[in-house]
Amino acid sequence: MKIDVYRKKKRQFTIFSLIVLCMTFITAKLTNFSFVQGISSVPEAFRWMGSNLLITRESFEKMPSILDKLIETIFLSITATTTASIIALLLALLGSQTTKVNGFFSTLSRFIASVFRNIPIVAWALILLLSFGQNALTGYFALFLATLGFLTRVFTETIDETSNSSVEALQATGANYYQVVSKAVLPECSPQMISWILFMIETNIRSSTLVGILTGTGIGFAFDLYYKSMNYNVVSLITLSIVVVVIAIELISNYIRRVIL
C-alpha cells in the first residue's frame, strides 16, 4: 500500500514537473527569451553594478535631503494606513456575518473590498494622477484606497472568526448592537487587527516608493530624479536607505506583534 502511494505521488510530481517545463519553454519561445543570453549577461551586470552603484563621499552629501524625503514617505504611509483602517473597520462590521446590519450593507461592503483590493496601487496612482496632479494628495489617496480594500477584507474575515459564544451571551442579556461590538467583538479581534495595520504600514512604505515616482513626492521622487540624471551613486544610497528603513519598521512591527498576540 505504501509503495503504491509513493509511486502515485512520484508519477504526479513527474507529470507536474513536465507541465511546468513545457510551459516555461513555450512562454520563452513566445517572448523571444534566451536562457543562454540571460545567463551570460549576469557577470556583465555585476561588473556594471560594482562600478556604478558604489556609495561615494559625494553621494553622502545628499543624505539630509534623502532623510527628509524618507520621513515624508513614512508619515504619508502611516497616515494613509491609519485613516483607511478606521473606515475599513466600519465596512468590516457591516460586511461580517457576525455583526452585519442587513444583507444589503453586507454585500455592499464585500463588493467595495473586492473592487478596491483588486485594483493595483499603480493603477490607482495613475487614475488619481489625472484628477489631482503630481502632489502628495495623489499619493495619499492611492495608498488609502488600496489599503482600504485590503484591510476591509482581512478585518471582515477576522470578525467572522470571532467566537459566537460571547456574542450570543451578550445578546441573551439584552445588549444592543453597539454593546455587542464594543464588549465582545472588538476586544477579541483587536490584536489581529493591529497586526494587520502594522503589516500594511510596512507594505505601504515599500509601495509609496513606486507611487512617489508617479506622483513626484517622497523618496520615490528623489529616486526618480537621480536615476534620470544618471547619478547612480546617490540612487544606490537611496535604495540602501529604503532597505534600512523597511527592515527597521519590520523589526518594530514584529516586536509589537509579539507583545499583543
Short mmCIF file of C-alpha atoms in Angstrom, two decimals:
data_model
loop_
_atom_site.label_atom_id
_atom_site.label_comp_id
_atom_site.label_asym_id
_atom_site.label_seq_id
_atom_site.Cartn_x
_atom_site.Cartn_y
_atom_site.Cartn_z
CA MET A 1 0.00 0.00 0.00
CA LYS A 2 2.74 2.46 0.94
CA ILE A 3 4.65 1.57 -2.25
CA ASP A 4 1.57 2.30 -4.38
CA VAL A 5 1.06 5.68 -2.68
CA TYR A 6 4.74 6.53 -3.18
CA ARG A 7 4.58 5.59 -6.88
CA LYS A 8 1.41 7.62 -7.34
CA LYS A 9 2.96 10.73 -5.74
CA LYS A 10 6.13 10.25 -7.79
CA ARG A 11 4.10 9.98 -11.00
CA GLN A 12 2.10 13.12 -10.12
CA PHE A 13 5.29 15.04 -9.36
CA THR A 14 6.84 13.94 -12.67
CA ILE A 15 3.76 14.97 -14.64
CA PHE A 16 3.61 18.33 -12.87
CA SER A 17 7.32 18.97 -13.50
CA LEU A 18 6.94 18.16 -17.20
CA ILE A 19 3.98 20.53 -17.47
CA VAL A 20 5.96 23.35 -15.80
CA LEU A 21 8.96 22.75 -18.10
CA CYS A 22 6.75 22.75 -21.19
CA MET A 23 5.05 25.97 -20.13
CA THR A 24 8.44 27.56 -19.45
CA PHE A 25 9.85 26.72 -22.85
CA ILE A 26 6.64 27.72 -24.66
CA THR A 27 6.46 31.12 -22.94
CA ALA A 28 10.19 31.66 -23.56
CA LYS A 29 9.64 30.91 -27.24
CA LEU A 30 6.65 33.24 -27.49
CA THR A 31 8.51 36.11 -25.77
CA ASN A 32 11.82 35.50 -27.59
CA PHE A 33 13.60 34.98 -24.28
CA SER A 34 17.01 33.32 -24.49
CA PHE A 35 18.19 31.41 -21.41
CA VAL A 36 21.77 31.34 -22.69
CA GLN A 37 21.86 35.09 -23.29
CA GLY A 38 20.27 35.76 -19.90
CA ILE A 39 22.79 33.65 -18.00
CA SER A 40 25.76 35.02 -19.97
CA SER A 41 24.74 38.63 -19.17
CA VAL A 42 24.86 38.08 -15.38
CA PRO A 43 28.65 38.67 -14.97
CA GLU A 44 28.45 41.88 -17.01
CA ALA A 45 25.53 43.07 -14.88
CA PHE A 46 27.53 42.52 -11.69
CA ARG A 47 30.52 44.37 -13.15
CA TRP A 48 28.29 47.32 -14.03
CA MET A 49 26.78 47.42 -10.52
CA GLY A 50 30.23 47.20 -8.97
CA SER A 51 31.47 50.20 -10.95
CA ASN A 52 28.35 52.42 -10.87
CA LEU A 53 26.48 51.69 -7.63
CA LEU A 54 29.25 52.36 -5.15
CA ILE A 55 28.29 54.87 -2.47
CA THR A 56 30.80 57.71 -2.56
CA ARG A 57 31.58 60.58 -0.19
CA GLU A 58 29.88 63.00 -2.59
CA SER A 59 26.67 60.96 -2.50
CA PHE A 60 26.58 61.19 1.31
CA GLU A 61 26.28 64.97 0.95
CA LYS A 62 22.74 64.34 -0.33
CA MET A 63 21.81 62.44 2.83
CA PRO A 64 19.92 65.30 4.57
CA SER A 65 17.55 65.73 1.61
CA ILE A 66 17.16 61.94 1.35
CA LEU A 67 16.22 61.75 5.03
CA ASP A 68 13.62 64.50 4.55
CA LYS A 69 12.02 62.53 1.71
CA LEU A 70 12.16 59.32 3.74
CA ILE A 71 10.39 60.96 6.67
CA GLU A 72 7.76 62.34 4.31
CA THR A 73 7.24 58.86 2.86
CA ILE A 74 6.96 57.22 6.29
CA PHE A 75 4.41 59.74 7.58
CA LEU A 76 2.40 59.53 4.36
CA SER A 77 2.27 55.73 4.64
CA ILE A 78 1.26 55.82 8.31
CA THR A 79 -1.44 58.45 7.70
CA ALA A 80 -2.92 56.57 4.73
CA THR A 81 -2.92 53.29 6.67
CA THR A 82 -4.44 54.58 9.90
CA THR A 83 -7.22 56.58 8.22
CA ALA A 84 -8.03 53.68 5.91
CA SER A 85 -8.15 51.28 8.87
CA ILE A 86 -10.89 53.33 10.58
CA ILE A 87 -13.18 53.21 7.54
CA ALA A 88 -12.19 49.58 6.88
CA LEU A 89 -13.32 48.68 10.41
CA LEU A 90 -16.72 50.26 9.83
CA LEU A 91 -17.13 48.46 6.50
CA ALA A 92 -15.96 45.18 8.05
CA LEU A 93 -18.57 45.44 10.82
CA LEU A 94 -21.23 45.90 8.14
CA GLY A 95 -19.84 43.12 5.97
CA SER A 96 -19.19 40.44 8.57
CA GLN A 97 -21.77 37.69 9.07
CA THR A 98 -21.33 38.13 12.82
CA THR A 99 -22.06 41.85 13.03
CA LYS A 100 -23.89 42.70 9.79
CA VAL A 101 -26.90 45.02 9.99
CA ASN A 102 -28.63 43.58 6.92
CA GLY A 103 -27.85 41.72 3.72
CA PHE A 104 -27.64 44.83 1.54
CA PHE A 105 -24.90 46.55 3.54
CA SER A 106 -23.05 43.26 3.94
CA THR A 107 -23.00 42.70 0.17
CA LEU A 108 -22.07 46.34 -0.49
CA SER A 109 -19.17 46.20 1.98
CA ARG A 110 -17.77 43.00 0.48
CA PHE A 111 -18.16 44.43 -3.04
CA ILE A 112 -16.21 47.58 -2.10
CA ALA A 113 -13.46 45.48 -0.52
CA SER A 114 -13.23 43.24 -3.58
CA VAL A 115 -13.07 46.11 -6.10
CA PHE A 116 -10.59 48.28 -4.18
CA ARG A 117 -8.37 45.32 -3.29
CA ASN A 118 -8.09 44.01 -6.84
CA ILE A 119 -7.10 47.31 -8.46
CA PRO A 120 -3.27 47.61 -8.24
CA ILE A 121 -1.90 50.58 -6.36
CA VAL A 122 -0.07 51.74 -9.50
CA ALA A 123 -3.40 51.85 -11.34
CA TRP A 124 -4.90 53.91 -8.51
CA ALA A 125 -1.96 56.32 -8.72
CA LEU A 126 -2.33 56.74 -12.50
CA ILE A 127 -6.10 57.23 -12.27
CA LEU A 128 -5.83 59.80 -9.47
CA LEU A 129 -2.93 61.50 -11.21
CA LEU A 130 -5.34 62.74 -13.90
CA SER A 131 -7.59 64.34 -11.28
CA PHE A 132 -5.22 65.66 -8.62
CA GLY A 133 -1.92 66.05 -10.49
CA GLN A 134 1.53 65.33 -9.10
CA ASN A 135 1.34 66.05 -5.39
CA ALA A 136 1.25 64.32 -2.01
CA LEU A 137 -2.56 64.16 -2.05
CA THR A 138 -2.47 61.84 -5.06
CA GLY A 139 -0.02 59.53 -3.31
CA TYR A 140 -2.12 59.58 -0.16
CA PHE A 141 -5.34 58.62 -1.94
CA ALA A 142 -3.61 55.86 -3.93
CA LEU A 143 -2.27 54.29 -0.72
CA PHE A 144 -5.55 54.94 1.09
CA LEU A 145 -7.81 53.22 -1.45
CA ALA A 146 -5.58 50.18 -1.90
CA THR A 147 -5.22 49.84 1.87
CA LEU A 148 -8.97 50.26 2.40
CA GLY A 149 -9.77 47.33 0.14
CA PHE A 150 -7.21 45.03 1.73
CA LEU A 151 -7.99 45.89 5.36
CA THR A 152 -11.74 45.66 4.82
CA ARG A 153 -11.27 42.12 3.54
CA VAL A 154 -8.99 40.93 6.35
CA PHE A 155 -10.99 42.74 9.07
CA THR A 156 -14.17 41.07 7.81
CA GLU A 157 -12.56 37.65 7.91
CA THR A 158 -11.15 38.36 11.38
CA ILE A 159 -14.58 39.30 12.73
CA ASP A 160 -16.14 36.26 11.06
CA GLU A 161 -13.72 34.07 13.01
CA THR A 162 -14.83 35.60 16.32
CA SER A 163 -16.28 33.14 18.80
CA ASN A 164 -20.06 33.40 18.71
CA SER A 165 -20.39 32.35 22.35
CA SER A 166 -19.50 35.78 23.75
CA VAL A 167 -21.71 37.50 21.18
CA GLU A 168 -24.66 35.23 21.94
CA ALA A 169 -24.11 35.67 25.69
CA LEU A 170 -24.37 39.44 25.44
CA GLN A 171 -27.36 39.26 23.12
CA ALA A 172 -29.08 36.94 25.60
CA THR A 173 -28.71 39.61 28.31
CA GLY A 174 -30.43 42.17 26.07
CA ALA A 175 -27.30 44.03 24.93
CA ASN A 176 -27.77 46.21 21.85
CA TYR A 177 -25.68 46.18 18.68
CA TYR A 178 -23.13 48.73 19.86
CA GLN A 179 -22.61 46.97 23.18
CA VAL A 180 -22.04 43.64 21.44
CA VAL A 181 -19.46 45.20 19.12
CA SER A 182 -17.60 47.13 21.83
CA LYS A 183 -17.69 44.47 24.56
CA ALA A 184 -17.35 41.22 22.61
CA VAL A 185 -16.18 41.69 19.02
CA LEU A 186 -13.54 44.42 19.21
CA PRO A 187 -11.71 43.16 22.35
CA GLU A 188 -11.28 39.73 20.76
CA CYS A 189 -10.34 40.99 17.28
CA SER A 190 -8.18 44.00 18.14
CA PRO A 191 -4.81 42.14 18.41
CA GLN A 192 -5.19 40.63 14.94
CA MET A 193 -6.41 43.94 13.52
CA ILE A 194 -3.45 45.82 14.97
CA SER A 195 -1.16 43.21 13.46
CA TRP A 196 -2.71 43.72 10.02
CA ILE A 197 -2.41 47.51 10.36
CA LEU A 198 1.29 47.18 11.16
CA PHE A 199 1.71 44.88 8.17
CA MET A 200 0.07 47.45 5.89
CA ILE A 201 2.32 50.22 7.19
CA GLU A 202 5.34 48.13 6.17
CA THR A 203 3.77 47.37 2.78
CA ASN A 204 2.81 50.98 2.13
CA ILE A 205 6.32 52.25 2.85
CA ARG A 206 7.57 49.95 0.10
CA SER A 207 4.68 50.80 -2.22
CA SER A 208 4.98 54.54 -1.64
CA THR A 209 8.40 54.47 -3.30
CA LEU A 210 6.81 53.41 -6.57
CA VAL A 211 3.84 55.72 -6.04
CA GLY A 212 6.23 58.60 -5.38
CA ILE A 213 7.88 58.08 -8.77
CA LEU A 214 4.48 58.57 -10.43
CA THR A 215 3.22 61.39 -8.21
CA GLY A 216 6.50 63.27 -7.78
CA THR A 217 6.56 63.03 -3.99
CA GLY A 218 8.55 61.39 -1.22
CA ILE A 219 11.56 59.17 -1.60
CA GLY A 220 10.26 57.89 -4.92
CA PHE A 221 10.64 61.35 -6.43
CA ALA A 222 14.23 61.59 -5.19
CA PHE A 223 14.98 58.13 -6.61
CA ASP A 224 13.49 59.06 -9.98
CA LEU A 225 15.28 62.41 -10.06
CA TYR A 226 18.77 60.98 -9.51
CA TYR A 227 18.09 57.96 -11.68
CA LYS A 228 17.12 60.09 -14.67
CA SER A 229 20.19 62.28 -14.14
CA MET A 230 22.28 59.05 -14.12
CA ASN A 231 23.67 59.81 -10.67
CA TYR A 232 23.73 56.13 -9.76
CA ASN A 233 25.85 56.59 -6.63
CA VAL A 234 23.05 58.57 -4.99
CA VAL A 235 20.49 56.10 -6.35
CA SER A 236 22.39 53.35 -4.55
CA LEU A 237 22.36 55.37 -1.31
CA ILE A 238 18.60 55.97 -1.63
CA THR A 239 17.99 52.27 -2.22
CA LEU A 240 20.08 51.33 0.82
CA SER A 241 18.22 53.90 2.94
CA ILE A 242 14.86 52.45 1.89
CA VAL A 243 16.02 48.94 2.76
CA VAL A 244 17.26 50.03 6.19
CA VAL A 245 14.01 51.86 6.98
CA VAL A 246 11.83 48.94 5.85
CA ILE A 247 13.85 46.46 7.93
CA ALA A 248 13.69 48.76 10.97
CA ILE A 249 9.91 49.18 10.63
CA GLU A 250 9.54 45.42 10.21
CA LEU A 251 11.56 44.71 13.36
CA ILE A 252 9.48 47.19 15.35
CA SER A 253 6.25 45.70 13.97
CA ASN A 254 7.35 42.16 14.79
CA TYR A 255 8.15 43.20 18.36
CA ILE A 256 4.73 44.83 18.77
CA ARG A 257 3.04 41.73 17.34
CA ARG A 258 4.83 39.51 19.84
CA VAL A 259 3.65 41.75 22.68
CA ILE A 260 -0.02 41.96 21.68
CA LEU A 261 -0.59 38.44 20.32
#
